[in-house]
mmCIF file of C-alpha atoms and ligand atoms in Angstrom:
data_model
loop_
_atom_site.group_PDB
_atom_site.id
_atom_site.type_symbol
_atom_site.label_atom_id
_atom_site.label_comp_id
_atom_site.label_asym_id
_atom_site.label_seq_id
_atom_site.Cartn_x
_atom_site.Cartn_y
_atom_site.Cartn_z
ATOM 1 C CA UNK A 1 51.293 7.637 76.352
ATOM 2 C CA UNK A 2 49.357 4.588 74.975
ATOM 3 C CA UNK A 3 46.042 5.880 76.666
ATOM 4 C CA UNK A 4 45.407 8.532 74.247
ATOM 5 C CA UNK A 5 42.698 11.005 75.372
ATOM 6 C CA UNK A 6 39.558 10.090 73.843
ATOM 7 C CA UNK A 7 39.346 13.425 71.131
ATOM 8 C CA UNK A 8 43.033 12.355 70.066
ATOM 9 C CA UNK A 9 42.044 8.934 68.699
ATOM 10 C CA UNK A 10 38.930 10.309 67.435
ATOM 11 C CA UNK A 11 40.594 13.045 65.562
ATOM 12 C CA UNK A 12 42.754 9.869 64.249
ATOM 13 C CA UNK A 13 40.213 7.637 63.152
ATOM 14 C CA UNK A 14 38.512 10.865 61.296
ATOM 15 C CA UNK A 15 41.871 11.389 59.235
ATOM 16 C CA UNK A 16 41.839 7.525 58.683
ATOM 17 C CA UNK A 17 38.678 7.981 57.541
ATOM 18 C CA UNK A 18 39.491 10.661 55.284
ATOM 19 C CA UNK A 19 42.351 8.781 53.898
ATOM 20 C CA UNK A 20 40.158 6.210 52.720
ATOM 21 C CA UNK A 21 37.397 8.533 51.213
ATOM 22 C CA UNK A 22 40.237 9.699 49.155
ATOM 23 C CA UNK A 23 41.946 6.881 47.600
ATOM 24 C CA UNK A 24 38.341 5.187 47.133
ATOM 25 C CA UNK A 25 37.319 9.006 44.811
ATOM 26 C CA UNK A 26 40.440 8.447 43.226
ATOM 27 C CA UNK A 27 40.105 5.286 42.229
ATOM 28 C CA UNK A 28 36.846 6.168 41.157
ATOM 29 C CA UNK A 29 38.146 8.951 38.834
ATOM 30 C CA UNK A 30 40.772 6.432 37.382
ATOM 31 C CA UNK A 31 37.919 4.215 36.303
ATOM 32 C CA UNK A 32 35.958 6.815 34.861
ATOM 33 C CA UNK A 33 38.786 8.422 32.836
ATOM 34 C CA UNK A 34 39.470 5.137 32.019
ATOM 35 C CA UNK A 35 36.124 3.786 30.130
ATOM 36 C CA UNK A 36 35.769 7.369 28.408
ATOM 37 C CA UNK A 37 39.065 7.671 27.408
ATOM 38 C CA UNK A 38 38.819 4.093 25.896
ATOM 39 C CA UNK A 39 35.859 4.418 23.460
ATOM 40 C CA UNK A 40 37.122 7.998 22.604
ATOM 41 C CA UNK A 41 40.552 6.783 21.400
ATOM 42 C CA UNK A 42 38.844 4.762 19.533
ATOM 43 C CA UNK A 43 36.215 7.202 17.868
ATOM 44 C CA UNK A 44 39.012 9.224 17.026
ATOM 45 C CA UNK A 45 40.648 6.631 15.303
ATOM 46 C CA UNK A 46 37.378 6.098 13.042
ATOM 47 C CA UNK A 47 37.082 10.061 12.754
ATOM 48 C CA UNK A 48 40.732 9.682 11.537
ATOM 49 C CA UNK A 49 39.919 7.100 8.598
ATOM 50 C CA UNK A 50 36.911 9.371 7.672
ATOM 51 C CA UNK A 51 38.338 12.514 7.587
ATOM 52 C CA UNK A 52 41.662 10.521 5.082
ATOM 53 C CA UNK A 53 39.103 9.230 3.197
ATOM 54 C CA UNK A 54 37.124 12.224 2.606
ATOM 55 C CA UNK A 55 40.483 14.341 2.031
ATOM 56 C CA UNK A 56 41.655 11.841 -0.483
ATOM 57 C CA UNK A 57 38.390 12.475 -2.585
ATOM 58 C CA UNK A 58 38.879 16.538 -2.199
ATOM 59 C CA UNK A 59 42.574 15.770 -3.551
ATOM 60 C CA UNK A 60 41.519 14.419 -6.434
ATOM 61 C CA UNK A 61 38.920 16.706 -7.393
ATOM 62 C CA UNK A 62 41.160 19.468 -6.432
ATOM 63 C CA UNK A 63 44.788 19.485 -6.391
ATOM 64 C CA UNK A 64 46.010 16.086 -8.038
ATOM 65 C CA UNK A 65 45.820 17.862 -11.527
ATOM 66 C CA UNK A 66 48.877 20.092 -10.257
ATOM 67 C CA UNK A 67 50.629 17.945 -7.646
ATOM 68 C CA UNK A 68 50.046 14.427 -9.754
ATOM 69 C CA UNK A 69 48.427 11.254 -7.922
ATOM 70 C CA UNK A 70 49.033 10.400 -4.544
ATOM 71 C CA UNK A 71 51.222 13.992 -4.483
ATOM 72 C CA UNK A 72 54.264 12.423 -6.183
ATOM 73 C CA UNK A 73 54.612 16.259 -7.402
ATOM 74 C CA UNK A 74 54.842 17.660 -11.478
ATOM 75 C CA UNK A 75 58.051 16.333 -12.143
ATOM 76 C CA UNK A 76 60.055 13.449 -10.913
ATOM 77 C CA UNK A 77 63.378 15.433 -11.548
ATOM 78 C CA UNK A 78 61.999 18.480 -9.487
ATOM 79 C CA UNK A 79 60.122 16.909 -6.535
ATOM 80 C CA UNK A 80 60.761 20.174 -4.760
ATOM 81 C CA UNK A 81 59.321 22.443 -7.697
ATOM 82 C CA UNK A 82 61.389 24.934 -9.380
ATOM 83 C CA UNK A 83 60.851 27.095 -12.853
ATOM 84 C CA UNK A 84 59.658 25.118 -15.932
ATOM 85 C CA UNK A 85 61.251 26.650 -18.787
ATOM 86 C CA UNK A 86 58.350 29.159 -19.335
ATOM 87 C CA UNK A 87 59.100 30.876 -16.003
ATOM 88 C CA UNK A 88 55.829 28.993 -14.171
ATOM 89 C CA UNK A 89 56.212 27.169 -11.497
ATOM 90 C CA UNK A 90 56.535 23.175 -11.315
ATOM 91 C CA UNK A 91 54.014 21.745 -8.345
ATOM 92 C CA UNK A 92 56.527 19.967 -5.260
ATOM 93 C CA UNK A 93 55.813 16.778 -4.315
ATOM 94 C CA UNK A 94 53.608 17.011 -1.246
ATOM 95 C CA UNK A 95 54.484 13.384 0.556
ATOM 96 C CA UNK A 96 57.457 12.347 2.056
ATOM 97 C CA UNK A 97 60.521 12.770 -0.854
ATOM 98 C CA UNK A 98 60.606 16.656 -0.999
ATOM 99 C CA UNK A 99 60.094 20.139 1.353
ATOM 100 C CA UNK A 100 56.025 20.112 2.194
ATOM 101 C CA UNK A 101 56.666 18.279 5.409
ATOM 102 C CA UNK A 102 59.267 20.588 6.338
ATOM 103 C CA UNK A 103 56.190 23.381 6.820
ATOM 104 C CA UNK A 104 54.163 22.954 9.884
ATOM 105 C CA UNK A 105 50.500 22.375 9.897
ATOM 106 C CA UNK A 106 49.104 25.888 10.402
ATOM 107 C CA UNK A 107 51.628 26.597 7.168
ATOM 108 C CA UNK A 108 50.685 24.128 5.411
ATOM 109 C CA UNK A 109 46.896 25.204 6.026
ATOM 110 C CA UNK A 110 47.429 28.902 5.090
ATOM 111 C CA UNK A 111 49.192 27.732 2.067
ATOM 112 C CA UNK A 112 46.206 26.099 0.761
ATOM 113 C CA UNK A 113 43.617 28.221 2.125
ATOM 114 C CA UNK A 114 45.229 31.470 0.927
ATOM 115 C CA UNK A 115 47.434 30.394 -1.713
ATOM 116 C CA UNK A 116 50.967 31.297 -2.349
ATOM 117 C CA UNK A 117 52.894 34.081 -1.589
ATOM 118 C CA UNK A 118 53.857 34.360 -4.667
ATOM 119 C CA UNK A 119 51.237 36.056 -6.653
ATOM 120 C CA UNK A 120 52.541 34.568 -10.149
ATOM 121 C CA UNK A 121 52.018 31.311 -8.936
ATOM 122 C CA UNK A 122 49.371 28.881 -9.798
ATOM 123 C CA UNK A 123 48.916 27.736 -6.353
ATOM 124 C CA UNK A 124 45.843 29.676 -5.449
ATOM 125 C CA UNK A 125 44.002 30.208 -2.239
ATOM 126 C CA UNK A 126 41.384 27.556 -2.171
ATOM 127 C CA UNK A 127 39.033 29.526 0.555
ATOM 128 C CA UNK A 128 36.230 29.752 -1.887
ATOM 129 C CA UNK A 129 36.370 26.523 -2.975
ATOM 130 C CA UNK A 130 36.906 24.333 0.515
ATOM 131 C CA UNK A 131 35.831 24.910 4.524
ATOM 132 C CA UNK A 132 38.358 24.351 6.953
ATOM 133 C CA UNK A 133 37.469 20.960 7.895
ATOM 134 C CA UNK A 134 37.858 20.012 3.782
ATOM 135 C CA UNK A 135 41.070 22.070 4.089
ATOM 136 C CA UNK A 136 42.232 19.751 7.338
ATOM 137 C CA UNK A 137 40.558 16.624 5.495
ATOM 138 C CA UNK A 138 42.837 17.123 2.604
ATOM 139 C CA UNK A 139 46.374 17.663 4.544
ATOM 140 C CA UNK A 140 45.033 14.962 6.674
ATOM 141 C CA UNK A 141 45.037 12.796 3.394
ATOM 142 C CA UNK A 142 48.440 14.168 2.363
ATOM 143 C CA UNK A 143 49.965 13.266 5.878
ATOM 144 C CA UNK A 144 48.523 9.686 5.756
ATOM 145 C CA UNK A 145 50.864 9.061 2.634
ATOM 146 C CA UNK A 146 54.103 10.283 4.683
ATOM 147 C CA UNK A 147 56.564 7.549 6.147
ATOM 148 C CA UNK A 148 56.230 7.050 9.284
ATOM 149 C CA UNK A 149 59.499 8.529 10.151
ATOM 150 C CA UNK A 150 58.571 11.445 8.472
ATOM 151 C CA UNK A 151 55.207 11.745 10.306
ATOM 152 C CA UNK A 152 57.491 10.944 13.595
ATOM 153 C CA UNK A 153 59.947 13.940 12.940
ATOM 154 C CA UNK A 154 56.828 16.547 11.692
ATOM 155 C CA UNK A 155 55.327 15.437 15.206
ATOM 156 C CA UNK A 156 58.730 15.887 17.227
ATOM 157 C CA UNK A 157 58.823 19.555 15.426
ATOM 158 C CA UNK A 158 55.533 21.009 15.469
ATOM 159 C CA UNK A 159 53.736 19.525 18.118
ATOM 160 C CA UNK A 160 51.286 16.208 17.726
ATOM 161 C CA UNK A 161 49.003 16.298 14.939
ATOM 162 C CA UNK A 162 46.351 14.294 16.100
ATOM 163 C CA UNK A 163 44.977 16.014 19.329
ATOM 164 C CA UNK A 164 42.571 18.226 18.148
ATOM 165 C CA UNK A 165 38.794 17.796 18.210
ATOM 166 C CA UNK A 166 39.098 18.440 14.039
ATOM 167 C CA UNK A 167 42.143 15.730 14.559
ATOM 168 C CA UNK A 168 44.460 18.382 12.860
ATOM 169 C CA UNK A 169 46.508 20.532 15.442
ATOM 170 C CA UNK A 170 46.760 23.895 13.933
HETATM 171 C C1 HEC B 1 47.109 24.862 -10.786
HETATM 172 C C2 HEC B 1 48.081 24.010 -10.120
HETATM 173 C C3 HEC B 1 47.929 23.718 -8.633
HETATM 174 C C4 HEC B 1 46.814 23.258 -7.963
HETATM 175 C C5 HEC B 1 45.441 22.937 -8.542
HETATM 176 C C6 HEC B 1 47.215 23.087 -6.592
HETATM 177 N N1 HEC B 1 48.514 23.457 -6.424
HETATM 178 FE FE1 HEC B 1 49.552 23.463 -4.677
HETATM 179 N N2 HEC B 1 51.161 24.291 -5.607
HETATM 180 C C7 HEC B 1 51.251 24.527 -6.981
HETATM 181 C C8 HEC B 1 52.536 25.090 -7.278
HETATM 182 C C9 HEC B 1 53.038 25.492 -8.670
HETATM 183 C C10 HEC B 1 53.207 25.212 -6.043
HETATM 184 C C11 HEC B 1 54.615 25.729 -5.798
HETATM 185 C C12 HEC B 1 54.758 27.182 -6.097
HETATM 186 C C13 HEC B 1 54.553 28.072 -4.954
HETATM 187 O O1 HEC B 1 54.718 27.654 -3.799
HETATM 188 O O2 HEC B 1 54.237 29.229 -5.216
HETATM 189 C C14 HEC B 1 52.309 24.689 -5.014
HETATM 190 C C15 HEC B 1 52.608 24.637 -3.653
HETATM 191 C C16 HEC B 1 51.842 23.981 -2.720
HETATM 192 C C17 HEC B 1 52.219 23.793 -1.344
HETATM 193 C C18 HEC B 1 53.527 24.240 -0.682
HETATM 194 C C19 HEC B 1 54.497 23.111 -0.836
HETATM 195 C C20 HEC B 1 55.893 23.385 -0.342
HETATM 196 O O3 HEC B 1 56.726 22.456 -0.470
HETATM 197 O O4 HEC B 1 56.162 24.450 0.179
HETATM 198 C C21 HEC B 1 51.210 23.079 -0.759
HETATM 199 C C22 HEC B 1 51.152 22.601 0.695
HETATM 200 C C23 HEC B 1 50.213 22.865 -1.759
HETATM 201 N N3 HEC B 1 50.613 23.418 -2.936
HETATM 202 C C24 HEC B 1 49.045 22.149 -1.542
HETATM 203 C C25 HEC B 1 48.020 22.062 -2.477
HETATM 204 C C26 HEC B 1 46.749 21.435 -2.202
HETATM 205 C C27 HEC B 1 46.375 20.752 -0.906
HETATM 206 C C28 HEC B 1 45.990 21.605 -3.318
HETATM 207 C C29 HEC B 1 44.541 21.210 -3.518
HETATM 208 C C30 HEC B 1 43.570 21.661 -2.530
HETATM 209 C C31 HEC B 1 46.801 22.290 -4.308
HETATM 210 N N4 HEC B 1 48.027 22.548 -3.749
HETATM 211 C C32 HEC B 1 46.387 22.616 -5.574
HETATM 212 C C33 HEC B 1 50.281 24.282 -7.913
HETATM 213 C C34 HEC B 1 48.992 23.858 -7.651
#
């Protein structure tokens, strides 16, 4: 039994051989992975601040008029909106204290792209006015001014927001 025919321990030294070839490639694709995947977390983090930044801007120009500054919403006493006495609707809150986060992003998205549902309403569909990156730049912005609990639980029921090549996870 120990004298193994000659082909036998070749065919063994082959599959040793083999072995080797393998962990070394995969070692080699765990370094690789590793210094791309290190610079790109990192990129995306800068994209990140850029794209709150830029959103923040948009918000002002655009929506703050409606929703108030840093999207505190019309009305402290109606942070989720309602009827003013004329019948119009009072702009929600769009950070943490009221019902935006409760939408997910692709909602959230429509919403301002296409406006309400509500054809009475003032919130209007702001496709003419802002691309789809603006439009991500902007609820970007809004989600940067949510708790971080809040940002946790939107995450835990819509899916991770900050995959996507645009950062925003549709
Ligand atoms: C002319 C006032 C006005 C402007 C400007 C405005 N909104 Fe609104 N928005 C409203 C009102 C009023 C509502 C609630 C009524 C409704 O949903 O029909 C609303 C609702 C929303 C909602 C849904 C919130 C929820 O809790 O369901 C989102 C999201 C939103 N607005 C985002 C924006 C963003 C982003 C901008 C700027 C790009 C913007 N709005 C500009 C008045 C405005």
């Amino acid at each position: 039994m120990s004298n193994l025919p000659d082909n036998d321990q070749e065919a063994k030294d082959v599959a040793k051989y083999k072995k080797l070839a393998q962990w070394g490639m995969f070692f080699a694709i765990a370094l690789a992975v590793g210094l791309v995947a290190l610079p790109m977390s990192k990129m995306r983090r800068n994209n990140r601040n850029r794209m709150v930044e830029n959103g923040q801007v948009l918000y002002v120009q655009h929506c703050q008029k409606c929703h108030g500054e840093k999207a505190v919403g019309e009305d402290a006493a109606h942070l989720a909106g309602g009827l003013k006495p004329d019948g119009t609707f009072i702009a929600p809150a769009l950070d943490s204290t009221a019902h935006a986060w409760h939408h997910s992003n692709r909602e959230l998205f429509e919403t301002v792209k296409n406006g309400s549902l509500d054809p009475t309403s003032s919130m209007k569909g702001f496709k003419d006015q802002l691309s789809d990156e603006d439009i991500a730049a902007v609820l970007i912005y809004l989600q940067s001014l949510w708790t971080n609990e809040v940002r946790e639980r939107h995450k835990i029921m819509f899916g991770d927001t900050t995959r996507q090549s645009s950062e925003f996870n549709f």
